[in-house]
Amino acid sequence: MSLILIVLAPFLGALLPAVMANAGRRTCALTTLTVSAVALVGLVSRVPEVLAGDMPVAQVEWMPELGLNFTLMLDGLGLFFAALILGIGCLVIIYARYYLSRDDNMGEFFTYLLLFQGAMLGIVLSDNILVLLVFWELTSLSSFLLIGYWKHLPDGRQGARMALTVTGMGGLAMIGGMLILGRIAGSYDLSVILENREAIQASPLYLPALLLILLGCFTKSAQFPFHFWLPHAMAAPTPVSAYLHSATMVKAGIFLMARLWPVLSGTEVWFYLVAGTGLVTMVIGAVVALFKDDLKALLAFSTVSQLGLITFLLGTGSAYAAVAAVFHILNHAIFKCALFMTAGIVDHEAGTRDIRRLGGLWRLMPVTFAIALISGLSLAGVPLFNGFPSKEMMLEEATHVTFFGPEWLVPALATVGALFSAAYSFRLIGHAFLGAKRDDYPAKPHDPGIGMWGPPALLCVLVLVIGILPWLAQPAVFFVAQSVLGTTADIPEGLYLKLWPGITEALMMSAISLAGGLVVLLLFRPAAWLWTAAHVPHAKSIFDGIVAGAVALSRGLTQPLHDGAFTRYAMIFAVAVAALSGHAWLTGEVGPPTREPLPMNEVAVAGWLMLVTATAAIVVFHRNRLFALILMGIVGLMVSIGFALFSAPDLAMTQISVEVVTIILLLLALNFLPDETPRESSGLRRLRDGTVAVVGGLMAAGLSYHLLLRDFVEPSISAYQLENSYKGGGGTNVVNVILVDFRGFDTFGEIIVLGIAAVVIYALTEALLSGPVRAKLLNRRPEKDLAGDMHPLMMVVLTRVIMPLVLMVGVYIFLRGHNMPGGGFIAGLIVAIGLVMQYMASGYYWAADRQRYPFHGIIGAGVLVAGITGIGAWFAGYPFLTSSYGYITIPPLEEFEWASAMGFDLGVFLAVVGAVMLSLESFARMARRRDQKDSEHAMDIDPSRKETT
Amino acid sequence: MSMELIVASAIGILTAAGLYLVMRFRTFPVIVGTSLLTYAVNVFLFASGRLVVNRPPILTGADTYTDPLPQALVLTAIVISFGMTAVAVMIALGAYLGVGDDRVNADERLRDEPDAGREDRA
């Protein structure tokens, strides 16, 4: 299976559970499992190649100019992680099927899970670091959805937000680091970067790149001091915790450190920073974990601690430690996943995960106890369990590492970490499962069905197999470790993964830690008292404090700027634009006029006079709203005459028809608004606004005047369009050909925008009419007297007679549009006006009853027709929206020209009709009143009608 | 006086009137003002193809035509501006019907307490 398919499988499959959600829980889970299993099988099918030393690569060019290609590769490390992700993923899916209750939306859960799985696979298989970054961010987002899956729990929402904030910020830092790294190496391909160790480490940019990348890794892998998000992410359903915090999400940072190990490691900064952080995290996590009473919180801090251990190993920079790190990644994924599942079972069956309320479960839940015992002892690092050999290797490594001089420091700290690890593991087993049976459990604890204990039991088998026969895992571990080391180092000679290392210092430290762990557990009560008394600062409150500070800061910035005073924004905007333009005017240069002024004529002057008068009158009389509307109509009319005068017949027709519908729209709105605008601004304020307005107007006029007297600096692209309009587009009306052909994609977008605007209006109307406003509207008493004859005979008859004429004009304008002024936009407006007239004459309800197709449908049909016409070009092998044309003769008529652009224009036509009508109709719907009957008849007074009383 | 001056002054006057009305306190004058500004902007964009009389961009075998590109752009702008006006009017209407007044500026009280009346989002 192609690598691309392996990564895409979970993404594509993510749709299925959502669709299958209604087909039953079993089907839904099975579908999800199949998706993961398919990806796993695909992965396995590539294993022989990887083992043979090949590196399968798959590439799709994305933006090669930026060095951004969708390149995937499969090497030992990638294979190892991908197998963990998919293998443990399958177990988690089975477990989740039985864990989730009937109230949980299973489809949603599995969709998120698969999205996350795909993102993780993308990280571990990416060969291009930019692609890796994309997947990295995707894991942050999808884990946010998973952690916050129980949306009704405030803890879940807070935990999800915190995880997103911390890992998202880390991701941001990492983008910077990766870009620097790519810049140093001269390529964003990992395979190239990994071969440039010397160049990268010698570069002065190495340090910033390293710091930024480590910031990303440490936040993701919950290293101190960024560890605090992980325990809060425990509010997620347990399958999520088991998946994210054992094998996947938190291992992503570890993965990246391992991936970049050959180029970044080995320097002093790397050593102190990574090994130091890892060691500190290991100790702190282990100590805190001991004192957590919530099973999952305990496991969360234990995860923090174990991740610290792995980070420490990667940080020391030796090949031996790298082997140990890989081995421990494997072991930790296995036993930690089993432990999380156990915690989930206890929570599920006993009704609580609070250790203080548990105890004595071993009798009631023997199977669960066995699983907890095996995985818990492994976590403690007891021989015969798989946690032991890798921990042993860590202790061995610790004896060879010195920080700042004293030789005992690192081994001592490592022992303390191991000691507390043992202590909390023993506490988990001892306080939750051993001891006397209690009679106050919140529920009746019992073993769950095999669906829930099966997956962790399988993992426990692995724990024992690797624990007793570690050499079985040796080839795989060495293979992966070699791929971490790359060409920089080899696996140390004579190294074997073995059960019994012999009497070494490490074994002594191990013995001390196990014995010490038992002692600490026996002294747990006084220790817990001390812990409480010490008042260790809570990371969450610090985080909340920082967030609150940031919010206060941004509020302090935005509130004064954005205070809801629209008038002020408008003023600031106008003044700012004027100031910028003034600056440009004063500092720029204006060449001499290059165009001859056009002589004016009487029509132009007359039109100008009317426009100026009407505009001035609007300003003076704007308080009388109806009058202002009439004046606005005059302005629009003059503008359209201006278009006609200056060789733009299409614009003139569009403007005049839009004018009609706009005025109707505003009239409809005015029906509900007050008739008068009260006088509110002081004289001084009006003077100030007037000054700003006049300055703005003078500037606009000056700019236009200078522009109009000068030619283009560069010839425009219009010459091309004029030349090719007929040859290529088959139309002589160049404006229409531009709309439906040259710039058809723009037009396609525009009709969609228009449609969306209309649907928004419809939605707002629906919202208004379903709220408290509805009653207000129904009981409204008009302020002014209304005509008694609302649907007058003369108007009804006239509009009916005109209707076919209007439609015919519409068809005519539409058909001639490609060659003569006209087209879909104008025809659509004309037809809409014809329809609106019917509504005006006979009332909304009478007309709506006779409207066969809903206007949304017409908008949709328009967009669809336009889109299908565009897609049609694909079948001819041309890009989207390429048009073609030809001639047909329909006897006995003359020869006709057809152009595929006509189909597109038809789409425009339908969308415009639908959008205009839906907007106007929405306003009309609000006019219904309780004291007024919906008109059954076309007109109120009809001489031919016999009133039935 | 030339045609250029006529068009330029018309753009200026429409802009000035539009700006003045946009700075009023009620929704209706603001909407009228925006419409006037729309006229001004559309005419300005159209005029950026320069003024030409009697040379419509309909291919008839003539030597020169006016610039068709700004016309095509403005044509869609005119139609879109209808959609925009309609949405603005609808929002204004909804606010008026819901709140009971048609002021464009937020209440003083709301301005001082941005979270007033909003649930505490935990």
PDB file of N, CA, C and O in Angstrom, chain A residues 741 744-745 748 866-874 878-883 904:
ATOM      1  N   ASP A 741     -16.383  34.502 -19.069  1.00  0.00           N
ATOM      2  CA  ASP A 741     -15.315  33.706 -19.644  1.00  0.00           C
ATOM      3  C   ASP A 741     -13.952  34.058 -19.054  1.00  0.00           C
ATOM      4  O   ASP A 741     -13.415  33.332 -18.225  1.00  0.00           O
ATOM      5  N   GLY A 744     -14.417  34.325 -15.429  1.00  0.00           N
ATOM      6  CA  GLY A 744     -15.572  33.532 -15.006  1.00  0.00           C
ATOM      7  C   GLY A 744     -15.443  33.035 -13.577  1.00  0.00           C
ATOM      8  O   GLY A 744     -16.436  32.938 -12.857  1.00  0.00           O
ATOM      9  N   PHE A 745     -14.228  32.762 -13.164  1.00  0.00           N
ATOM     10  CA  PHE A 745     -14.041  32.237 -11.816  1.00  0.00           C
ATOM     11  C   PHE A 745     -14.445  33.279 -10.773  1.00  0.00           C
ATOM     12  O   PHE A 745     -15.066  32.949  -9.768  1.00  0.00           O
ATOM     13  N   PHE A 748     -18.145  33.410 -10.701  1.00  0.00           N
ATOM     14  CA  PHE A 748     -18.650  32.246  -9.988  1.00  0.00           C
ATOM     15  C   PHE A 748     -18.622  32.514  -8.481  1.00  0.00           C
ATOM     16  O   PHE A 748     -19.594  32.276  -7.767  1.00  0.00           O
ATOM     17  N   ALA A 866     -24.013  26.947 -12.982  1.00  0.00           N
ATOM     18  CA  ALA A 866     -22.748  27.607 -13.334  1.00  0.00           C
ATOM     19  C   ALA A 866     -21.577  26.669 -13.091  1.00  0.00           C
ATOM     20  O   ALA A 866     -20.675  26.548 -13.925  1.00  0.00           O
ATOM     21  N   GLY A 867     -21.622  25.983 -11.955  1.00  0.00           N
ATOM     22  CA  GLY A 867     -20.519  25.080 -11.632  1.00  0.00           C
ATOM     23  C   GLY A 867     -20.432  23.928 -12.610  1.00  0.00           C
ATOM     24  O   GLY A 867     -19.346  23.565 -13.068  1.00  0.00           O
ATOM     25  N   ILE A 868     -21.579  23.351 -12.959  1.00  0.00           N
ATOM     26  CA  ILE A 868     -21.562  22.203 -13.876  1.00  0.00           C
ATOM     27  C   ILE A 868     -21.063  22.631 -15.253  1.00  0.00           C
ATOM     28  O   ILE A 868     -20.274  21.921 -15.888  1.00  0.00           O
ATOM     29  N   THR A 869     -21.482  23.821 -15.688  1.00  0.00           N
ATOM     30  CA  THR A 869     -20.965  24.314 -16.964  1.00  0.00           C
ATOM     31  C   THR A 869     -19.446  24.407 -16.909  1.00  0.00           C
ATOM     32  O   THR A 869     -18.755  24.031 -17.853  1.00  0.00           O
ATOM     33  N   GLY A 870     -18.955  24.923 -15.774  1.00  0.00           N
ATOM     34  CA  GLY A 870     -17.504  25.047 -15.642  1.00  0.00           C
ATOM     35  C   GLY A 870     -16.828  23.697 -15.662  1.00  0.00           C
ATOM     36  O   GLY A 870     -15.803  23.496 -16.315  1.00  0.00           O
ATOM     37  N   ILE A 871     -17.423  22.736 -14.954  1.00  0.00           N
ATOM     38  CA  ILE A 871     -16.818  21.402 -14.877  1.00  0.00           C
ATOM     39  C   ILE A 871     -16.851  20.730 -16.248  1.00  0.00           C
ATOM     40  O   ILE A 871     -15.959  19.951 -16.590  1.00  0.00           O
ATOM     41  N   GLY A 872     -17.884  21.083 -17.047  1.00  0.00           N
ATOM     42  CA  GLY A 872     -17.999  20.489 -18.375  1.00  0.00           C
ATOM     43  C   GLY A 872     -16.707  20.603 -19.170  1.00  0.00           C
ATOM     44  O   GLY A 872     -16.368  19.705 -19.949  1.00  0.00           O
ATOM     45  N   ALA A 873     -15.978  21.678 -18.927  1.00  0.00           N
ATOM     46  CA  ALA A 873     -14.729  21.880 -19.666  1.00  0.00           C
ATOM     47  C   ALA A 873     -13.720  20.780 -19.371  1.00  0.00           C
ATOM     48  O   ALA A 873     -12.875  20.466 -20.192  1.00  0.00           O
ATOM     49  N   TRP A 874     -13.826  20.173 -18.169  1.00  0.00           N
ATOM     50  CA  TRP A 874     -12.881  19.103 -17.823  1.00  0.00           C
ATOM     51  C   TRP A 874     -12.978  17.941 -18.798  1.00  0.00           C
ATOM     52  O   TRP A 874     -11.979  17.332 -19.154  1.00  0.00           O
ATOM     53  N   TYR A 878     -10.010  20.591 -20.776  1.00  0.00           N
ATOM     54  CA  TYR A 878      -9.584  21.966 -20.509  1.00  0.00           C
ATOM     55  C   TYR A 878      -9.766  22.287 -19.048  1.00  0.00           C
ATOM     56  O   TYR A 878     -10.519  21.612 -18.354  1.00  0.00           O
ATOM     57  N   PRO A 879      -9.119  23.377 -18.564  1.00  0.00           N
ATOM     58  CA  PRO A 879      -9.322  23.758 -17.161  1.00  0.00           C
ATOM     59  C   PRO A 879     -10.755  24.216 -16.903  1.00  0.00           C
ATOM     60  O   PRO A 879     -11.498  24.513 -17.838  1.00  0.00           O
ATOM     61  N   PHE A 880     -11.086  24.262 -15.613  1.00  0.00           N
ATOM     62  CA  PHE A 880     -12.407  24.687 -15.139  1.00  0.00           C
ATOM     63  C   PHE A 880     -12.846  25.973 -15.841  1.00  0.00           C
ATOM     64  O   PHE A 880     -12.068  26.924 -15.943  1.00  0.00           O
ATOM     65  N   LEU A 881     -14.067  25.993 -16.331  1.00  0.00           N
ATOM     66  CA  LEU A 881     -14.696  27.187 -16.892  1.00  0.00           C
ATOM     67  C   LEU A 881     -14.165  27.612 -18.265  1.00  0.00           C
ATOM     68  O   LEU A 881     -14.461  28.714 -18.712  1.00  0.00           O
ATOM     69  N   THR A 882     -13.364  26.769 -18.911  1.00  0.00           N
ATOM     70  CA  THR A 882     -12.974  27.102 -20.277  1.00  0.00           C
ATOM     71  C   THR A 882     -14.244  27.022 -21.138  1.00  0.00           C
ATOM     72  O   THR A 882     -14.979  26.055 -21.051  1.00  0.00           O
ATOM     73  N   SER A 883     -14.464  28.036 -21.948  1.00  0.00           N
ATOM     74  CA  SER A 883     -15.718  28.006 -22.705  1.00  0.00           C
ATOM     75  C   SER A 883     -15.445  27.673 -24.158  1.00  0.00           C
ATOM     76  O   SER A 883     -14.340  27.816 -24.664  1.00  0.00           O
ATOM     77  N   PHE A 904     -23.277  29.082 -18.292  1.00  0.00           N
ATOM     78  CA  PHE A 904     -22.758  29.759 -17.111  1.00  0.00           C
ATOM     79  C   PHE A 904     -23.596  30.991 -16.797  1.00  0.00           C
ATOM     80  O   PHE A 904     -23.980  31.239 -15.645  1.00  0.00           O
TER      81      PHE A 904
END
